[in-house]
mmCIF file of N, CA and C in Angstrom:
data_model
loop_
_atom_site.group_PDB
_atom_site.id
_atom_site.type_symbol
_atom_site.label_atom_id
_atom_site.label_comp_id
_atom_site.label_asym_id
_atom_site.label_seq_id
_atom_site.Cartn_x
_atom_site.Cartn_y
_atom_site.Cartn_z
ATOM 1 N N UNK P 1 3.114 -40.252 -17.631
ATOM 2 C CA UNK P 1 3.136 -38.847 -17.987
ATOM 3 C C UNK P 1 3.663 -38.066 -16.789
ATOM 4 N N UNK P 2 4.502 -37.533 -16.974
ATOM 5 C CA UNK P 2 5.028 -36.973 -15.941
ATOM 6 C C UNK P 2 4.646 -35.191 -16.053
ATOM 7 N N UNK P 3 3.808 -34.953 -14.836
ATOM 8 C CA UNK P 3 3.188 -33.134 -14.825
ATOM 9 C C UNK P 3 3.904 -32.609 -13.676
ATOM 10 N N UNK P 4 4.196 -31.370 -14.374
ATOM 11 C CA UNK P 4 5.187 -30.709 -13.264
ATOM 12 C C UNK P 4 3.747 -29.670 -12.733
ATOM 13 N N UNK P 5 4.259 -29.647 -11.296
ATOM 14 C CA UNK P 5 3.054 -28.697 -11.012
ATOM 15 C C UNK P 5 4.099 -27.324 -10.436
ATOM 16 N N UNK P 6 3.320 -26.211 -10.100
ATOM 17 C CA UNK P 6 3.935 -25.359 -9.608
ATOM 18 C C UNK P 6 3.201 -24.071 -9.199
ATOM 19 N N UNK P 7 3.567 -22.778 -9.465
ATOM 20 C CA UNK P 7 2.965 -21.541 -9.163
ATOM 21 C C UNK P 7 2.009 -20.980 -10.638
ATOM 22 N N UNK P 8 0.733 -20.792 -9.761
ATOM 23 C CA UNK P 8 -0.625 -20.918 -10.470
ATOM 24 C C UNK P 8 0.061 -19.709 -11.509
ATOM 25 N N UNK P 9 -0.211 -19.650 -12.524
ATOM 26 C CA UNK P 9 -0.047 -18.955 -14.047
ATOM 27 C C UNK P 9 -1.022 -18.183 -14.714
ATOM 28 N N UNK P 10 -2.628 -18.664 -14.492
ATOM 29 C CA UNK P 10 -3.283 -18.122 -15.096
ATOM 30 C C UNK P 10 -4.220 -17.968 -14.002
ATOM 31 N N UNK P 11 -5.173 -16.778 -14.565
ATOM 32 C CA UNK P 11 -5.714 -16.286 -13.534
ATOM 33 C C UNK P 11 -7.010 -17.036 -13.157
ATOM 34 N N UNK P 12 -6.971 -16.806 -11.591
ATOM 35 C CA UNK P 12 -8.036 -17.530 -10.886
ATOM 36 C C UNK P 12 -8.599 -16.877 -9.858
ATOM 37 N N UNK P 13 -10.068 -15.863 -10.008
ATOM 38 C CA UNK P 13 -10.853 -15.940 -9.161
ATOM 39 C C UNK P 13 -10.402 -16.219 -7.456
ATOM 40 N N UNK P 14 -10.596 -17.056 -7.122
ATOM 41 C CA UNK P 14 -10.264 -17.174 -5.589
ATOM 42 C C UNK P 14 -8.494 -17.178 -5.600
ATOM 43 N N UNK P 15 -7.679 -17.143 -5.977
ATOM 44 C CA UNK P 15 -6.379 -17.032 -5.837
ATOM 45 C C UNK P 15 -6.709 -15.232 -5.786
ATOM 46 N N UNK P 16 -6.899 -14.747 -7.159
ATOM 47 C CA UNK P 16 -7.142 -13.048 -6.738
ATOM 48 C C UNK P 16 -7.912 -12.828 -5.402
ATOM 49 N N UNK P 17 -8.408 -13.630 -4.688
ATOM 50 C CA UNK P 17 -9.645 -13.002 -3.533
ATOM 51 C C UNK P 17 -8.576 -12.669 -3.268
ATOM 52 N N UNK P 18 -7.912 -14.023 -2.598
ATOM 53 C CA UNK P 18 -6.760 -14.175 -1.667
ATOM 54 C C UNK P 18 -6.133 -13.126 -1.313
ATOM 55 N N UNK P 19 -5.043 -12.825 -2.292
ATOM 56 C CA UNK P 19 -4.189 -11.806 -3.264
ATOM 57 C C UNK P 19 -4.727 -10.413 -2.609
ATOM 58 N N UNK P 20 -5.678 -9.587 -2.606
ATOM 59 C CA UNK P 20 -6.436 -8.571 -2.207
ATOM 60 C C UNK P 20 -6.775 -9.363 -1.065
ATOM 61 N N UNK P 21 -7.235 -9.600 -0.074
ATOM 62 C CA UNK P 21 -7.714 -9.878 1.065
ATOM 63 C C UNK P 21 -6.471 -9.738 2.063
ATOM 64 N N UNK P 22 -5.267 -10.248 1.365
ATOM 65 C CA UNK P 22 -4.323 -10.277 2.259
ATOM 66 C C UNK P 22 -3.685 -8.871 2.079
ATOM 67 N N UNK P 23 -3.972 -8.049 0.648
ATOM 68 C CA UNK P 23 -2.681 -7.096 0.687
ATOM 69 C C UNK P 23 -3.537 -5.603 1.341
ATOM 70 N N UNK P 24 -5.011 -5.780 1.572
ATOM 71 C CA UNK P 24 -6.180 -5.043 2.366
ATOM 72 C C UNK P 24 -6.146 -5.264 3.844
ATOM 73 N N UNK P 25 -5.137 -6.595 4.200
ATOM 74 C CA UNK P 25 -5.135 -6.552 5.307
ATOM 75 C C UNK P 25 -3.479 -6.097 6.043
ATOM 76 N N UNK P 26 -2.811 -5.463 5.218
ATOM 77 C CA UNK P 26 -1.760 -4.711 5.497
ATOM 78 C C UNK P 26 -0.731 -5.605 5.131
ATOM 79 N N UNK P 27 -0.921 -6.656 4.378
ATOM 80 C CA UNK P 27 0.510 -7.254 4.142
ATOM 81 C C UNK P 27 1.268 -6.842 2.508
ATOM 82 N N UNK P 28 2.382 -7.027 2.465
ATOM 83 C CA UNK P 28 2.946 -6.967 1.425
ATOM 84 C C UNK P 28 2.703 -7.542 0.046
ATOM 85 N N UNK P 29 2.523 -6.779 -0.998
ATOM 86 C CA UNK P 29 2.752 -8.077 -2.343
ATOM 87 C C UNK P 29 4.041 -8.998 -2.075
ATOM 88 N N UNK P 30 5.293 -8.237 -2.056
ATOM 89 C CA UNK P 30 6.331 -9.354 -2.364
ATOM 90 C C UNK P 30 6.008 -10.518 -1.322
ATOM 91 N N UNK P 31 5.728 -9.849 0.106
ATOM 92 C CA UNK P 31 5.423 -11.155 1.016
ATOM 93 C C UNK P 31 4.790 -12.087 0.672
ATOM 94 N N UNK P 32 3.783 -11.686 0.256
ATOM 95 C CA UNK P 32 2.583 -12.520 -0.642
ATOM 96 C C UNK P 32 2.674 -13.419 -1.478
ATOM 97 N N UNK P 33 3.598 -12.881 -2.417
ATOM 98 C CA UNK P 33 4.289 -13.368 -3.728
ATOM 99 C C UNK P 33 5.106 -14.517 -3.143
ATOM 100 N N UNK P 34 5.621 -14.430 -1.965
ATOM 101 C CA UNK P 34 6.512 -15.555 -1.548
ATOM 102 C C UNK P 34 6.066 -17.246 -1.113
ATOM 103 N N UNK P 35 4.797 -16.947 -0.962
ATOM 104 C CA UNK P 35 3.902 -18.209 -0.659
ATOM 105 C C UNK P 35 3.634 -18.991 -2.087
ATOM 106 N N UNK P 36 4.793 -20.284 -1.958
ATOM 107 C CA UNK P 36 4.645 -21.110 -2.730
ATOM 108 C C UNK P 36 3.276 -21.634 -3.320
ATOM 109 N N UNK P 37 2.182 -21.198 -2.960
ATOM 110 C CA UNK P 37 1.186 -21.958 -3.431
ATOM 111 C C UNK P 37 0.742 -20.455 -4.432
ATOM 112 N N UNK P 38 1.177 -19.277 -4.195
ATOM 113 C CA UNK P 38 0.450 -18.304 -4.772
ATOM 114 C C UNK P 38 1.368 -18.020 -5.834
ATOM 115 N N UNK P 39 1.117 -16.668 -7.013
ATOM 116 C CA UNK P 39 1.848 -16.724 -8.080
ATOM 117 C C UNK P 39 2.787 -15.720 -7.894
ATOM 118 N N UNK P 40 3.868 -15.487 -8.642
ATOM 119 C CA UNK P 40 5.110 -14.945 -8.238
ATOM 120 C C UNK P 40 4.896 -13.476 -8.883
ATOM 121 N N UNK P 41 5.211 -12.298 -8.422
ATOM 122 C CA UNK P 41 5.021 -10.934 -8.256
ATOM 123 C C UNK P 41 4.866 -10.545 -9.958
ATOM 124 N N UNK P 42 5.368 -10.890 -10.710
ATOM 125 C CA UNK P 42 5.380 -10.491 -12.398
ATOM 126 C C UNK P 42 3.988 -10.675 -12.518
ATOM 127 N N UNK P 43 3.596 -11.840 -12.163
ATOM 128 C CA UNK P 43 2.320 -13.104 -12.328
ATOM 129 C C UNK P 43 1.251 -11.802 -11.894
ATOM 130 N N UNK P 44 1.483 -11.652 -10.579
ATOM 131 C CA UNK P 44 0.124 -10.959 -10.373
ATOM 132 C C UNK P 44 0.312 -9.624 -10.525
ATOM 133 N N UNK P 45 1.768 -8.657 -11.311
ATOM 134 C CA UNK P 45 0.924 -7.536 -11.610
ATOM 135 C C UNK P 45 0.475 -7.496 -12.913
ATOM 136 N N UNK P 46 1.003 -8.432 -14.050
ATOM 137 C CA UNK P 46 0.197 -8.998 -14.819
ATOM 138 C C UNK P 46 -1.494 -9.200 -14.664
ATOM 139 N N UNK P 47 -1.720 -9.609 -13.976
ATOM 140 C CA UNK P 47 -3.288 -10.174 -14.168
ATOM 141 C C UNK P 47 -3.911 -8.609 -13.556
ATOM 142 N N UNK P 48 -3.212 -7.894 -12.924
ATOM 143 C CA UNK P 48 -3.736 -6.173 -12.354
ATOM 144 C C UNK P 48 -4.037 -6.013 -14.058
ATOM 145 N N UNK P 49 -2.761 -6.035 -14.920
ATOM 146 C CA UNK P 49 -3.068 -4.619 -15.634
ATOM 147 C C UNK P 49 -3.933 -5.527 -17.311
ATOM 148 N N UNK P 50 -3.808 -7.086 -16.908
ATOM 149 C CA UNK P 50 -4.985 -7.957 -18.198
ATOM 150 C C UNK P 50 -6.167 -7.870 -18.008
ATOM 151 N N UNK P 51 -6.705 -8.188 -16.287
ATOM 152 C CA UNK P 51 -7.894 -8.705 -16.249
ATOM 153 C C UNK P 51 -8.679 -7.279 -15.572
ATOM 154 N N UNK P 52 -9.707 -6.760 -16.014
ATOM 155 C CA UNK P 52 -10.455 -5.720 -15.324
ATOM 156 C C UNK P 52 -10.818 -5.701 -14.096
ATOM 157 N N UNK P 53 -11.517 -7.008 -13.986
ATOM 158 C CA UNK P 53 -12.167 -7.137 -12.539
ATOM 159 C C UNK P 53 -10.819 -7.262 -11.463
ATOM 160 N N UNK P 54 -9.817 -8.269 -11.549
ATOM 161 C CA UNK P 54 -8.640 -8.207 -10.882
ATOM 162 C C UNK P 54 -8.316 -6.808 -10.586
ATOM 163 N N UNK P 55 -8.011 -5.977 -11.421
ATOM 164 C CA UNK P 55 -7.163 -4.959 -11.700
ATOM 165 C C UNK P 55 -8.015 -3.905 -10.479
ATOM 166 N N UNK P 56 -9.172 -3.785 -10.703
ATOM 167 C CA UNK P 56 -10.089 -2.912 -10.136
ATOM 168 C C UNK P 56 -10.097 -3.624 -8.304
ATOM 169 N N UNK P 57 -10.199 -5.031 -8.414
ATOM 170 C CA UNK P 57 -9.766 -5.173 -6.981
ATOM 171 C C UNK P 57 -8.819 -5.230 -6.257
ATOM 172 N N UNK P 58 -7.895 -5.276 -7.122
ATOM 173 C CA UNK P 58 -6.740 -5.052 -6.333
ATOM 174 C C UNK P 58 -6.113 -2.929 -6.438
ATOM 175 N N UNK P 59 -6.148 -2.425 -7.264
ATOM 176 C CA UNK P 59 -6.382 -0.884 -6.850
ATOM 177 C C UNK P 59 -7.341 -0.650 -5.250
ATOM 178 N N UNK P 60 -8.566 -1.077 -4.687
ATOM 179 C CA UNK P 60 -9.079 -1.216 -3.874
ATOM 180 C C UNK P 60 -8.442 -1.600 -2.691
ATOM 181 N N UNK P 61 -7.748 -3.048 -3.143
ATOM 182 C CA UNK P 61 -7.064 -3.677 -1.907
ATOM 183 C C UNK P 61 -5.918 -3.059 -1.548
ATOM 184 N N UNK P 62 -5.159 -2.061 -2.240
ATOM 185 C CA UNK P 62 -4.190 -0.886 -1.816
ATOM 186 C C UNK P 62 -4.759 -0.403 -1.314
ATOM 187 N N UNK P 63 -5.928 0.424 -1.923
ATOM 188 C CA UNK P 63 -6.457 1.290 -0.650
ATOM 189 C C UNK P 63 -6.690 1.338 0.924
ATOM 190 N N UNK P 64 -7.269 -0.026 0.515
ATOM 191 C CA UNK P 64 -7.120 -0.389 1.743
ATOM 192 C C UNK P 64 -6.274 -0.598 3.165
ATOM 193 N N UNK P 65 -5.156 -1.049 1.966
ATOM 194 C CA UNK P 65 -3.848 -1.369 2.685
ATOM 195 C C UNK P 65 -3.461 0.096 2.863
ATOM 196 N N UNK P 66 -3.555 1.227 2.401
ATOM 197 C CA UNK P 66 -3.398 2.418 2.967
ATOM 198 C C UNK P 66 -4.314 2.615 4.183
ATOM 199 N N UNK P 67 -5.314 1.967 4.326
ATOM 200 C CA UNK P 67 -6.061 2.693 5.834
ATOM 201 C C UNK P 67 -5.119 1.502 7.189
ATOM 202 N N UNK P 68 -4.649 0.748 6.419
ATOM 203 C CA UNK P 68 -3.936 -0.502 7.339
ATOM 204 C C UNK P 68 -2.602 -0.001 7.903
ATOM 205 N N UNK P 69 -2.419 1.575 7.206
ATOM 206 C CA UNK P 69 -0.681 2.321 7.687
ATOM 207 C C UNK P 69 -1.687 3.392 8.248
ATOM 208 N N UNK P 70 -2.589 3.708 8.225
ATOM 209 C CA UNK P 70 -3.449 5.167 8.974
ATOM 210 C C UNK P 70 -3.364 4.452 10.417
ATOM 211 N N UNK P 71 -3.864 3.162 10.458
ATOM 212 C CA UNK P 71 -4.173 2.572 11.955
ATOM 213 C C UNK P 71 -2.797 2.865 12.560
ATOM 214 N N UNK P 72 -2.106 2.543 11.675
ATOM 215 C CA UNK P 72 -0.403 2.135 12.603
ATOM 216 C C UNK P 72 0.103 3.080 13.076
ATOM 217 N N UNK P 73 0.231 4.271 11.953
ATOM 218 C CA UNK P 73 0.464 5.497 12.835
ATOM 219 C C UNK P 73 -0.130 5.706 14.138
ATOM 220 N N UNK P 74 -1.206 5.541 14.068
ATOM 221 C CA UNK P 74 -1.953 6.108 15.735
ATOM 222 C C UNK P 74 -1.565 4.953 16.735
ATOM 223 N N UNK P 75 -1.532 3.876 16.323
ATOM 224 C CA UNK P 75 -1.005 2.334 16.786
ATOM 225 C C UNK P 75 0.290 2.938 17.610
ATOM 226 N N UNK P 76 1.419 3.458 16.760
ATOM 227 C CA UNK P 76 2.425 3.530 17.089
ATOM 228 C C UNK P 76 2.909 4.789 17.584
ATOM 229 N N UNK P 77 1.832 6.293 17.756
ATOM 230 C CA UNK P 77 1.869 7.216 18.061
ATOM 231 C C UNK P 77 1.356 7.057 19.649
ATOM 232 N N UNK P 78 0.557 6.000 20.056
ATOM 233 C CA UNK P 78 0.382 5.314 21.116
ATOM 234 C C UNK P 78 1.064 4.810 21.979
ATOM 235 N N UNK P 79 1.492 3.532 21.292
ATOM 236 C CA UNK P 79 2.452 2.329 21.988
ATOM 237 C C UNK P 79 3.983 2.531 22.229
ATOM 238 N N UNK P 80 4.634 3.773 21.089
ATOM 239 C CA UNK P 80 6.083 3.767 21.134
ATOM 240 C C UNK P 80 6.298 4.689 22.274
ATOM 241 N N UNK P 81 6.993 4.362 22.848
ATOM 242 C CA UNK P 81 7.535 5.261 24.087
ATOM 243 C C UNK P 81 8.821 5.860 23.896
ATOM 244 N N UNK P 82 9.621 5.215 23.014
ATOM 245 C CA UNK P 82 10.734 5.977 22.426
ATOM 246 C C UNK P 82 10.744 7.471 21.215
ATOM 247 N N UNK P 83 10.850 8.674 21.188
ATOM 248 C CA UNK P 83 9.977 9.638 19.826
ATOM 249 C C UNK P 83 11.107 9.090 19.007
ATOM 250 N N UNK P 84 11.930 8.840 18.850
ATOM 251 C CA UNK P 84 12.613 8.635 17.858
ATOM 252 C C UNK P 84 12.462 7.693 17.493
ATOM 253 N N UNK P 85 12.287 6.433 17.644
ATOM 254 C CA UNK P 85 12.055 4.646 17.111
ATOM 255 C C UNK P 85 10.176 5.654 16.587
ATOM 256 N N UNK P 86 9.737 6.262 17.439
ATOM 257 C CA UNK P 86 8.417 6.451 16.790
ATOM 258 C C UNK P 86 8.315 7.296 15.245
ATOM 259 N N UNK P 87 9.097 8.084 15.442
ATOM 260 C CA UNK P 87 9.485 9.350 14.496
ATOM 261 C C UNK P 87 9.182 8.204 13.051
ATOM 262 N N UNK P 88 10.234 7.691 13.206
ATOM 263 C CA UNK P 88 10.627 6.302 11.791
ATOM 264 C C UNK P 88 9.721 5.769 11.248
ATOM 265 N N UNK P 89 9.099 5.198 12.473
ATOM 266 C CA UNK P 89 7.543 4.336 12.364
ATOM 267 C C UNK P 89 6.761 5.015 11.388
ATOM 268 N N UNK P 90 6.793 6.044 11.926
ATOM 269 C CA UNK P 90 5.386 6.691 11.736
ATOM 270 C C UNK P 90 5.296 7.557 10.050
ATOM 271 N N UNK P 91 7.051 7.952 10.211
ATOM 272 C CA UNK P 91 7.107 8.396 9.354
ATOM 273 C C UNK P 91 6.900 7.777 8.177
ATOM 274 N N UNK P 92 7.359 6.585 8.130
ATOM 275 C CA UNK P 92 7.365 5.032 6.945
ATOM 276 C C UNK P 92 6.171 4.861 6.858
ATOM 277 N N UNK P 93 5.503 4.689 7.980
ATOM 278 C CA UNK P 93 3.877 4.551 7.482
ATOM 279 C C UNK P 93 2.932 5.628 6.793
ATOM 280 N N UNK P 94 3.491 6.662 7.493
ATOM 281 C CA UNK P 94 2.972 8.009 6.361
ATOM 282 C C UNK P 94 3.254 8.162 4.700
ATOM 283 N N UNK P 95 4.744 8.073 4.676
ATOM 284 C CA UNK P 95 4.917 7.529 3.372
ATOM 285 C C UNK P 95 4.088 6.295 2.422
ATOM 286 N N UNK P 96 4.502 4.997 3.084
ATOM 287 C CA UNK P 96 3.852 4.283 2.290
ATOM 288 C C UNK P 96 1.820 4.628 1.908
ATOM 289 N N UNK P 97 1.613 5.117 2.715
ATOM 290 C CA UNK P 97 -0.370 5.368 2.933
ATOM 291 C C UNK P 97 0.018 6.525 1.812
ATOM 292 N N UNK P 98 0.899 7.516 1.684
ATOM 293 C CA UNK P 98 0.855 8.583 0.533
ATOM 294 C C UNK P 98 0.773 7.905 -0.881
ATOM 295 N N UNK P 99 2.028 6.504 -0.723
ATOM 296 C CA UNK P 99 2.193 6.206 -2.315
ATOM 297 C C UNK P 99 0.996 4.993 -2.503
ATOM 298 N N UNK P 100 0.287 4.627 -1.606
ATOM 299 C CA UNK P 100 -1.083 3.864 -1.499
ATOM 300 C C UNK P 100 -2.083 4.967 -2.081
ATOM 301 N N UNK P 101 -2.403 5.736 -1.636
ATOM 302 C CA UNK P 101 -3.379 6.679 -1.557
ATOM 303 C C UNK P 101 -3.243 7.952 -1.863
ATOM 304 N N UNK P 102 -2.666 7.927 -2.570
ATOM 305 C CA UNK P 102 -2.217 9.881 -2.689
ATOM 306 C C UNK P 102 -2.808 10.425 -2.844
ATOM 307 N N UNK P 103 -4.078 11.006 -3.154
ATOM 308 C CA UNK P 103 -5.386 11.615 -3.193
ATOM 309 C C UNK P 103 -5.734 11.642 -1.743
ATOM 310 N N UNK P 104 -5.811 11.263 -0.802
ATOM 311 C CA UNK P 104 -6.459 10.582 0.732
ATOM 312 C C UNK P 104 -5.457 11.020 1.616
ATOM 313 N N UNK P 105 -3.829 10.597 1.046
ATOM 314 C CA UNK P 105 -2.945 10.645 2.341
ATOM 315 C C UNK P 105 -1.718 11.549 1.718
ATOM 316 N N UNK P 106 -1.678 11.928 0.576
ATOM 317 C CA UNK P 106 -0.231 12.424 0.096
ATOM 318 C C UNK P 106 -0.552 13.855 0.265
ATOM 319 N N UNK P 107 0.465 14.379 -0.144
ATOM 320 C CA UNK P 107 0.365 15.785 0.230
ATOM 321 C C UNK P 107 -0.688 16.732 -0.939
ATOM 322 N N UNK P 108 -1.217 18.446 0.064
ATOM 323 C CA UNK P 108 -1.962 18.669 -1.022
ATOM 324 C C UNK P 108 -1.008 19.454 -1.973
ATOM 325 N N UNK P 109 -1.676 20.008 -2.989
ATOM 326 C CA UNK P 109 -1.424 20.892 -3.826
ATOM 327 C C UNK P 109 -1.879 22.099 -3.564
ATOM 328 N N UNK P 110 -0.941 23.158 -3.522
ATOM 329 C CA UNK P 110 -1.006 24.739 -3.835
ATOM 330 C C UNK P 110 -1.488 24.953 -4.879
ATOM 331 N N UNK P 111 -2.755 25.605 -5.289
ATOM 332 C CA UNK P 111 -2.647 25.659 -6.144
ATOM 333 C C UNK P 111 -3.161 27.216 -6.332
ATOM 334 N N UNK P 112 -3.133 27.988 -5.474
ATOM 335 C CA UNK P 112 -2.851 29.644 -5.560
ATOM 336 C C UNK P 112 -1.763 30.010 -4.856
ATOM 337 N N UNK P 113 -0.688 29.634 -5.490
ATOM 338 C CA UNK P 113 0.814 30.089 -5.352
ATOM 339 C C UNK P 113 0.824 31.669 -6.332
ATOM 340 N N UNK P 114 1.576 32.409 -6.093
ATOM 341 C CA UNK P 114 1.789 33.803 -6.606
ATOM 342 C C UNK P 114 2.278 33.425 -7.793
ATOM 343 N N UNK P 115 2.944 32.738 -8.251
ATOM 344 C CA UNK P 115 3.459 32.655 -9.762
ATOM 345 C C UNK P 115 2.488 31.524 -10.637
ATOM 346 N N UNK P 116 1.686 31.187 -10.127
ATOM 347 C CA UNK P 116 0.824 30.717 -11.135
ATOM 348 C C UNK P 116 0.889 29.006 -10.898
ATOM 349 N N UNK P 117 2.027 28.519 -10.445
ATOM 350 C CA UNK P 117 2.644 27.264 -10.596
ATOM 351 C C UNK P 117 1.836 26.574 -9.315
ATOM 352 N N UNK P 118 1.979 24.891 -9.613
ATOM 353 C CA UNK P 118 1.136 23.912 -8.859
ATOM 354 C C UNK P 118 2.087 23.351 -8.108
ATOM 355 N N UNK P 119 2.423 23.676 -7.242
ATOM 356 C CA UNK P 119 3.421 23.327 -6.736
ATOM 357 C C UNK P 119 2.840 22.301 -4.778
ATOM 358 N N UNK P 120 3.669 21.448 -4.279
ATOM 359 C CA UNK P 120 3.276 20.808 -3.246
ATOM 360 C C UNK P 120 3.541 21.837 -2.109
ATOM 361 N N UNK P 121 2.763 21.710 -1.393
ATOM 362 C CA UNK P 121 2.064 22.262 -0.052
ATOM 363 C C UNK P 121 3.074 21.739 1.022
ATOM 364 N N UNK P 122 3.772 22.398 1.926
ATOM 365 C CA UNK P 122 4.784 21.857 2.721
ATOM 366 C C UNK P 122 3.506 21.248 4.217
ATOM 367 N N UNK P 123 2.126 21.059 3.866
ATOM 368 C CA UNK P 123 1.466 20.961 5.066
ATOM 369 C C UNK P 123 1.012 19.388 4.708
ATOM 370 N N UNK P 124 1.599 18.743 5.532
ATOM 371 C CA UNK P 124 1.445 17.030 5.740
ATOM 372 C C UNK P 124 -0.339 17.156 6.034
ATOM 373 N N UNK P 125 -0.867 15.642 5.645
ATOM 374 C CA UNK P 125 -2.162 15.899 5.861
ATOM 375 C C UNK P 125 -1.957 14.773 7.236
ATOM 376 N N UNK P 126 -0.757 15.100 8.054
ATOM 377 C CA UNK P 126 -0.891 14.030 8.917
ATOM 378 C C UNK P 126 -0.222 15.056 9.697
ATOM 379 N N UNK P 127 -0.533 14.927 11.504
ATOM 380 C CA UNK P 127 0.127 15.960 12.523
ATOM 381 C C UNK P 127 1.585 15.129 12.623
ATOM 382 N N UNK P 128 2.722 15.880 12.923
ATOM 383 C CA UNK P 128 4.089 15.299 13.468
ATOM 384 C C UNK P 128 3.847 14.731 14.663
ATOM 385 N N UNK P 129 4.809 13.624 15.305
ATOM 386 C CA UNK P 129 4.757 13.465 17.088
ATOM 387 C C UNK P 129 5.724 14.172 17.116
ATOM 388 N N UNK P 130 5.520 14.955 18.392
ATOM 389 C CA UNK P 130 7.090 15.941 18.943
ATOM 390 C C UNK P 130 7.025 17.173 17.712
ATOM 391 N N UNK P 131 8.430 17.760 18.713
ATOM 392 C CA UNK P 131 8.457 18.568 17.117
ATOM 393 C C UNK P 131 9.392 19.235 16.642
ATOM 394 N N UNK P 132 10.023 19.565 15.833
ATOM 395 C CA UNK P 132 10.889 19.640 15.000
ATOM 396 C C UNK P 132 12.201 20.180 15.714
#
């Protein structure tokens, strides 16, 4: 009998730890996704939006991975000695922690603007380095 083996398909408990443990600890899905032993990126946002408990830990393990771009900024508001190589940094990490966390890190809402409208707040909930 010949069994082909390959990238896990159905969902498994400790493969999801994994999965969230690693993407809480600031790494990438696709990176993630690339480890032959784990399942390939369709695979696991599949099991996010089938399985409840998955789904609910991995929403979490973003979050997380948003406090994993909060560190870096200050990481790199620190360590870079160049403002411009920092500017980038920091800025990318601000971004990504917004589309992680947008409630926490994205921008606020106006929402007593004179015409009534809800419009975004030009005030970052993060300070610039340097300045404009």
């Amino acid at each position: 009998i010949c069994q082909v083996t390959g990238r896990p398909s159905i969902y498994a408990p400790a493969i999801g730890e994994e999965i969230c443990a690693r993407l809480a600890d600031g790494e990438s899905l696709v990176s993630i996704c690339r480890d032959p032993d784990l399942p390939g990126l369709r695979t696991v946002m599949r099991w996010a939006a089938e399985d409840d408990a998955f789904g609910t830990e991995y929403a979490r393990a973003r979050e997380a991975q948003a406090e994993v771009m909060d560190d870096k900024i200050i990481t790199t508001a620190d360590e870079i000695t160049d403002p411009a190589v920092a500017r980038v940094q920091i800025d990318a990490y601000k971004w990504r922690a917004a589309k992680l966390a947008p409630k926490r890190y994205g921008d606020k809402l106006d929402l007593t603007s004179n015409d009534g409208s809800m419009t975004p707040s030009r005030e970052p909930r993060y300070g610039l380095v340097g300045k404009d």
